[in-house]
Amino acid sequence: MKNKNANIGLGYGTTGPHGVKRNRLPVTRSLRIPGLFLFFLMALLSCKNKAEKQVTHTSAAKFYYTCSMHPQVMQHKPGNCPICGMKLIEVSETNTAKADEIRLTQQQIQLGNILVDTINDKRIGDKVIFTGTLNFNLYKTASVSARVAGRIEKLYFKNIGDYVRKGDPLFDIYSEELNNARQEYIYTLQKKQTLDNSLIDYDRLVQSARNKLLLWGLTEKQIQDLGNNKQVTRLTSFYSTASGFITELGVKEGDYVMEGGKVVNLADLSTLWAEAQVYASQMNDIDKNGTVTVQIPDMPGKEFKGHIEFVNPEINPDTRIDLVRVVIPNTDRQLKPGMPAYLIFRAPVHKAFSLPIDAVLRDGTVSVVWVQTGKNTFKNKMVETGLETENDIEIKSGLQKGDIVVINGAYLLNSEYKFKKGSSPMGGMKM
């Protein structure tokens, strides 16, 4: 009987050429092992490729390309800026700043020359400087008005800025009422001369008519000439009662003026007011009884000395600003109202946080600085300022020792914030 396994040849109990049995795995088992290995290997590679594609896709979604000069340009592919042609730089979307912060690229920081410094104690004082303006000394101004109603027939000074001396003729006026009063004075004088022995007191009548002419602006000489000549002219001249430069012309030739109507304003420029607006918090830092030095930027090398004449007792509640006024001499009349001026006050020396003046941004109501909160990330903070010198400004509150503050480029950061966020970083802030 033949062995069934011998016909199979590759079975479990096959007999070798010498009758020796050998245990061999079936062909099907021997072929499945490498096949499964290959299958698992291919599956592993497939998963890896999918994972790599997924990682690549996720990474691509976290980056965009923008221009350092035009941050509004945002593309998902590298290239050049469509506005200026510069090469776009890669920016991480996950590395964005908070809502109240702004993040710049390293290239933007370099191009904007943005510099920072760590705030620390510093000695500040000796003097404090405020920016002001030269104005008219209102105690040295005068207004010349018409003393009687009538028509201006002639103006002797027609330009603003003309200098008028006291006693110079200003205008000629035609006034029916004034002419009647002059005629009355002449008539009273004539009656006094012819009827002096009558029962009527003509001396009193003459004096009354004369006083009326004086009240209407005629001079003693004009009344005396009227009594001597006994003639009433059609026009009456009026003369300046003060000296000064014409700052305002209220009429022109041919205009009709009412009694009390303004004709000209005159200003004596022998002294001027140097006025500066000072924050209420800075008032205690200046010597109110000391000498104030006033410098004019348009006249380098010249200084004018004066004293504080007036400090406004009322502070504007919206701006918290006070007005300080200093009187300075102007003997040679080189100074003109409207000129900018620097008012230098003496102040005590003390230790305080201080920053360069350009580091503090002010809009009249609040003062802010930009503080670095992280790498290339900045946030604005409201501060209270104090003493201000030629180069530095005191920080009374709002910052702590060790804060990293932008000392150059604050205005650029402010503009960039407005451009990116669409609003001012100072919006809604109140002192």
XYZ file of C-alpha atoms in Angstrom:
431
model
C 0.000 0.000 0.000
C 1.323 3.377 -0.977
C 1.903 5.985 1.642
C -0.632 8.791 1.169
C 1.783 11.267 2.433
C 4.358 10.193 -0.169
C 2.088 11.418 -2.969
C 1.738 14.727 -1.324
C 5.517 15.213 -1.243
C 5.381 18.464 0.668
C 3.193 17.246 3.566
C 3.960 17.033 7.205
C 5.384 13.527 7.212
C 7.203 13.223 3.888
C 9.877 10.550 3.513
C 13.210 11.494 2.155
C 15.169 9.585 -0.474
C 16.633 7.351 2.189
C 13.350 6.761 3.973
C 14.050 9.338 6.631
C 11.009 11.354 7.574
C 11.334 15.131 7.637
C 8.920 17.526 9.217
C 8.265 20.370 6.769
C 5.809 23.208 6.899
C 3.156 23.233 4.242
C 3.769 25.521 1.314
C 0.799 27.619 2.243
C 2.195 28.467 5.712
C 5.686 29.151 4.349
C 4.294 31.676 1.822
C 1.944 33.504 4.265
C 4.667 34.744 6.631
C 6.487 37.036 4.182
C 3.152 38.185 2.741
C 1.811 39.350 6.083
C 5.076 41.087 6.878
C 4.954 42.912 3.588
C 1.318 43.895 4.206
C 2.052 45.309 7.646
C 5.091 47.148 6.295
C 3.065 48.756 3.540
C 0.316 49.720 5.979
C 2.863 51.287 8.305
C 4.411 53.297 5.477
C 0.983 54.399 4.335
C 0.072 55.631 7.821
C 3.395 57.405 8.078
C 2.855 59.156 4.762
C -0.633 60.178 5.842
C 0.724 61.479 9.127
C 3.466 63.402 7.332
C 0.935 64.884 4.939
C -1.292 65.803 7.852
C 1.617 67.389 9.736
C 2.709 69.240 6.607
C -0.826 70.473 6.032
C -1.210 71.573 9.652
C 2.145 73.325 9.586
C 1.241 75.080 6.362
C -1.968 76.330 7.904
C -0.019 77.936 10.772
C 2.081 80.204 8.570
C 1.405 83.011 6.138
C 3.574 85.394 4.161
C 3.498 89.163 4.551
C 5.485 92.290 3.707
C 7.443 94.045 6.427
C 6.501 97.418 4.950
C 2.876 96.572 4.113
C 1.529 94.192 6.793
C -1.927 94.252 5.204
C -0.552 91.919 2.523
C -1.152 88.293 3.613
C -0.584 85.357 1.266
C -0.348 81.598 1.754
C 2.528 81.254 -0.717
C 5.949 82.887 -0.750
C 6.620 85.572 -3.301
C 6.987 89.327 -3.642
C 4.835 92.133 -2.263
C 2.329 93.329 -4.877
C 2.709 96.904 -3.579
C 6.446 97.498 -3.224
C 7.926 94.325 -4.718
C 9.885 93.319 -1.598
C 10.261 89.657 -0.786
C 7.543 88.387 1.540
C 8.542 87.038 4.929
C 7.064 84.039 6.741
C 4.994 84.763 9.865
C 3.492 82.242 12.271
C -0.243 82.570 12.806
C 0.007 80.873 16.185
C 2.542 83.471 17.289
C 0.107 86.384 17.088
C -0.207 89.076 19.746
C -3.116 89.618 22.105
C -5.938 92.012 21.326
C -4.298 94.923 23.167
C -0.781 94.149 21.926
C 1.054 94.516 18.675
C 3.744 92.224 17.273
C 6.354 93.327 14.766
C 8.808 91.383 12.684
C 12.514 91.759 13.277
C 12.812 93.562 9.974
C 10.111 96.063 10.977
C 11.922 96.746 14.265
C 15.176 97.378 12.426
C 13.596 99.583 9.769
C 11.663 101.560 12.394
C 14.767 101.950 14.593
C 12.716 100.884 17.613
C 14.883 100.989 20.752
C 14.001 99.909 24.275
C 15.492 100.539 27.695
C 14.885 99.256 31.203
C 13.337 101.875 33.436
C 15.236 102.728 36.603
C 15.647 105.460 39.187
C 17.319 108.613 37.931
C 18.054 112.029 39.358
C 15.884 114.650 37.721
C 15.333 118.307 38.484
C 17.277 121.564 38.761
C 15.046 123.077 36.081
C 11.866 122.280 34.246
C 10.975 123.481 30.752
C 7.519 124.139 29.328
C 6.562 125.081 25.805
C 4.584 128.303 25.590
C 3.549 131.208 23.387
C 4.067 134.971 23.490
C 0.831 136.976 23.736
C -0.254 140.582 24.114
C -0.107 142.056 27.594
C -3.805 142.819 27.931
C -3.045 145.372 30.660
C -1.224 147.358 27.977
C -4.023 147.386 25.394
C -6.606 150.070 24.643
C -9.740 150.353 22.545
C -10.613 153.620 20.826
C -14.337 153.983 20.150
C -16.611 156.591 18.618
C -17.952 158.935 21.287
C -20.807 160.064 19.086
C -22.846 158.524 16.278
C -21.878 159.495 12.749
C -20.204 158.523 9.467
C -16.447 157.890 9.218
C -15.252 160.142 6.403
C -11.501 159.592 6.769
C -9.156 157.110 8.477
C -5.598 158.261 9.115
C -4.342 154.676 9.810
C -5.701 151.904 7.637
C -3.435 148.903 8.270
C -3.200 146.442 11.113
C 0.268 146.739 12.636
C 0.564 150.503 12.145
C 2.000 152.264 15.166
C -0.104 155.081 16.610
C 1.192 157.617 19.110
C -0.992 159.186 21.729
C -2.454 162.394 20.300
C -2.230 161.345 16.631
C -5.409 161.951 14.598
C -7.284 158.690 14.041
C -10.388 159.568 12.032
C -12.679 162.361 10.853
C -16.392 161.952 11.433
C -19.497 163.711 10.196
C -22.058 163.907 12.983
C -25.126 166.115 12.793
C -25.624 165.823 16.535
C -22.053 166.860 17.273
C -22.256 169.779 14.853
C -25.392 171.022 16.616
C -23.613 170.805 19.974
C -20.690 172.814 18.648
C -23.037 175.396 17.223
C -24.794 175.589 20.572
C -21.479 176.288 22.297
C -20.714 179.140 19.899
C -24.212 180.585 20.342
C -23.902 180.440 24.139
C -20.558 182.249 24.017
C -22.033 184.982 21.820
C -25.008 185.461 24.115
C -22.687 185.673 27.117
C -20.713 188.470 25.466
C -23.782 190.485 24.479
C -26.134 189.782 27.406
C -23.684 189.320 30.245
C -25.618 191.681 32.570
C -28.915 189.872 32.146
C -30.592 187.771 34.742
C -29.546 184.557 32.947
C -26.346 182.882 34.187
C -24.575 182.455 30.830
C -21.374 181.303 32.503
C -23.215 178.200 33.609
C -24.677 177.671 30.160
C -21.243 178.016 28.521
C -19.720 175.575 30.976
C -22.520 173.075 30.369
C -22.099 173.271 26.578
C -18.354 172.942 26.983
C -18.672 169.832 29.199
C -20.910 168.185 26.617
C -18.205 168.631 23.953
C -15.573 167.200 26.301
C -17.749 164.160 27.001
C -18.149 163.605 23.265
C -14.387 163.411 22.827
C -13.268 166.876 21.775
C -9.960 168.104 23.186
C -9.383 171.289 25.119
C -7.579 172.777 22.118
C -10.464 171.944 19.766
C -12.938 173.692 22.096
C -10.643 176.677 22.459
C -10.260 176.995 18.656
C -14.021 176.690 18.267
C -14.545 179.592 20.672
C -11.953 181.743 18.921
C -13.005 181.067 15.331
C -16.758 180.959 15.958
C -17.109 178.594 12.962
C -18.402 175.039 12.824
C -16.650 172.861 10.252
C -18.457 169.974 8.556
C -16.113 167.259 9.911
C -14.691 166.714 13.350
C -11.304 165.073 13.949
C -10.803 162.585 16.766
C -7.378 161.799 18.239
C -5.849 158.678 19.791
C -6.022 158.468 23.544
C -3.227 155.860 23.783
C -0.067 154.655 22.045
C 0.365 151.251 20.489
C 0.180 149.044 17.445
C -3.162 148.584 15.719
C -4.311 145.018 16.329
C -7.859 145.398 15.034
C -9.673 147.834 12.728
C -13.384 147.952 13.413
C -14.435 150.312 10.615
C -13.513 151.533 7.162
C -14.054 154.844 5.444
C -17.709 155.458 4.731
C -18.992 153.268 7.570
C -21.619 154.616 9.937
C -20.834 154.039 13.605
C -23.058 154.176 16.626
C -22.123 155.876 19.852
C -19.606 153.601 21.586
C -18.774 151.665 18.397
C -15.215 150.343 18.280
C -12.901 151.982 15.766
C -9.430 150.500 16.543
C -7.682 148.338 19.139
C -4.169 149.357 20.188
C -1.535 147.243 21.951
C 1.584 148.495 23.677
C 4.288 145.886 23.049
C 6.799 147.210 25.585
C 6.009 144.092 27.648
C 4.565 140.738 26.592
C 3.041 137.714 28.245
C 4.806 134.359 27.946
C 2.079 131.806 28.668
C 2.453 128.054 29.134
C 0.000 125.264 29.866
C 1.133 123.136 32.805
C -0.325 119.866 34.043
C -1.790 120.123 37.522
C 0.590 117.416 38.742
C 3.559 119.594 37.707
C 2.542 122.764 39.549
C 4.188 121.670 42.821
C 7.479 121.076 41.019
C 8.120 124.705 40.043
C 9.274 127.672 42.104
C 6.434 130.185 41.819
C 8.483 133.007 43.384
C 11.701 132.460 41.466
C 13.003 134.024 38.286
C 11.773 132.496 35.039
C 13.996 132.363 31.957
C 12.244 132.661 28.595
C 13.993 131.508 25.434
C 12.733 132.128 21.902
C 13.538 129.369 19.336
C 13.487 131.972 16.541
C 16.139 134.032 18.374
C 18.878 131.612 19.435
C 21.255 132.806 22.109
C 18.881 135.383 23.604
C 17.198 135.030 26.992
C 14.603 137.140 28.737
C 14.038 137.178 32.496
C 10.668 137.550 34.155
C 8.495 136.510 37.077
C 5.230 134.639 37.327
C 2.445 137.216 37.317
C -0.599 134.963 37.150
C -1.570 131.331 37.766
C -5.090 130.399 36.802
C -6.920 129.413 40.006
C -9.219 127.109 38.015
C -8.029 123.848 36.428
C -9.750 122.486 33.355
C -11.413 119.259 34.601
C -11.196 117.614 31.158
C -7.505 118.220 30.495
C -6.262 118.863 34.075
C -4.181 121.718 32.672
C -3.388 125.013 34.367
C -2.226 128.298 32.816
C 0.954 130.050 33.956
C 1.743 133.590 32.791
C 5.120 135.364 32.912
C 5.689 139.046 32.039
C 8.878 139.772 30.078
C 10.278 143.095 28.765
C 10.310 143.916 25.060
C 12.134 147.229 25.002
C 13.484 146.924 21.459
C 10.205 145.384 20.187
C 11.985 142.391 18.649
C 9.514 140.015 20.227
C 6.179 139.502 18.511
C 2.940 138.050 19.869
C 2.432 134.521 18.567
C 6.106 133.525 18.747
C 6.785 130.125 20.354
C 8.741 130.229 23.592
C 10.396 127.978 26.171
C 9.679 128.829 29.797
C 12.420 127.535 32.111
C 11.497 127.284 35.791
C 13.747 126.331 38.669
C 12.861 123.050 40.380
C 14.309 120.905 43.201
C 16.419 117.860 42.336
C 14.948 114.471 43.328
C 15.029 110.798 42.384
C 12.294 109.493 40.111
C 11.521 107.240 37.162
C 12.262 109.210 34.030
C 12.133 108.640 30.285
C 13.130 110.603 27.204
C 10.389 113.062 26.271
C 9.762 111.339 22.923
C 8.969 108.061 24.707
C 5.741 109.528 26.143
C 2.790 110.087 23.820
C 0.239 112.709 24.902
C -3.079 113.715 23.363
C -4.085 116.392 25.872
C -5.983 114.107 28.233
C -3.795 111.029 28.776
C -0.122 110.065 28.536
C 0.958 106.595 27.389
C 4.170 104.695 26.747
C 4.874 101.452 24.884
C 6.207 98.568 26.987
C 7.805 95.399 25.624
C 5.888 92.347 26.878
C 7.682 89.642 24.888
C 9.924 89.078 21.914
C 8.955 91.717 19.353
C 5.649 92.233 21.210
C 4.581 95.578 22.663
C 1.694 96.946 24.723
C 0.784 100.525 25.578
C 0.373 101.654 29.184
C -1.118 104.820 30.605
C 1.236 106.780 32.872
C 1.096 109.871 35.036
C 3.817 112.368 34.224
C 5.443 114.924 36.463
C 8.504 117.108 36.211
C 9.714 117.760 32.670
C 13.221 118.889 31.771
C 14.803 119.689 28.439
C 15.327 116.007 27.551
C 13.569 113.899 30.189
C 10.145 113.585 31.736
C 9.268 112.170 35.151
C 6.963 109.131 35.408
C 5.000 109.322 38.645
C 2.867 106.192 38.206
C 1.984 103.504 35.677
C 5.393 101.808 35.423
C 7.476 99.612 37.701
C 11.179 99.291 38.116
C 12.495 96.856 35.512
C 9.838 97.508 32.865
C 11.265 97.536 29.354
C 10.020 100.716 27.680
C 10.290 101.860 24.066
C 12.428 105.016 24.090
C 12.635 105.486 20.319
C 9.978 104.674 17.754
C 6.908 105.101 19.979
C 5.129 107.160 17.322
C 5.752 104.459 14.722
C 4.312 101.815 17.052
C 1.279 104.010 17.622
C 0.727 104.398 13.877
C 1.198 100.683 13.260
C -1.342 99.849 15.972
C -3.914 102.166 14.388
C -3.226 100.653 10.976
C -3.576 97.039 12.104
C -6.288 97.390 14.737
C -8.257 100.207 13.163
C -8.423 102.236 16.387
C -6.213 104.364 18.584
C -4.474 102.628 21.505
C -5.439 105.633 23.659
C -9.139 105.209 22.912
C -11.254 104.904 26.057
C -8.391 105.780 28.410
C -9.071 108.301 31.148
C -6.817 109.767 33.785
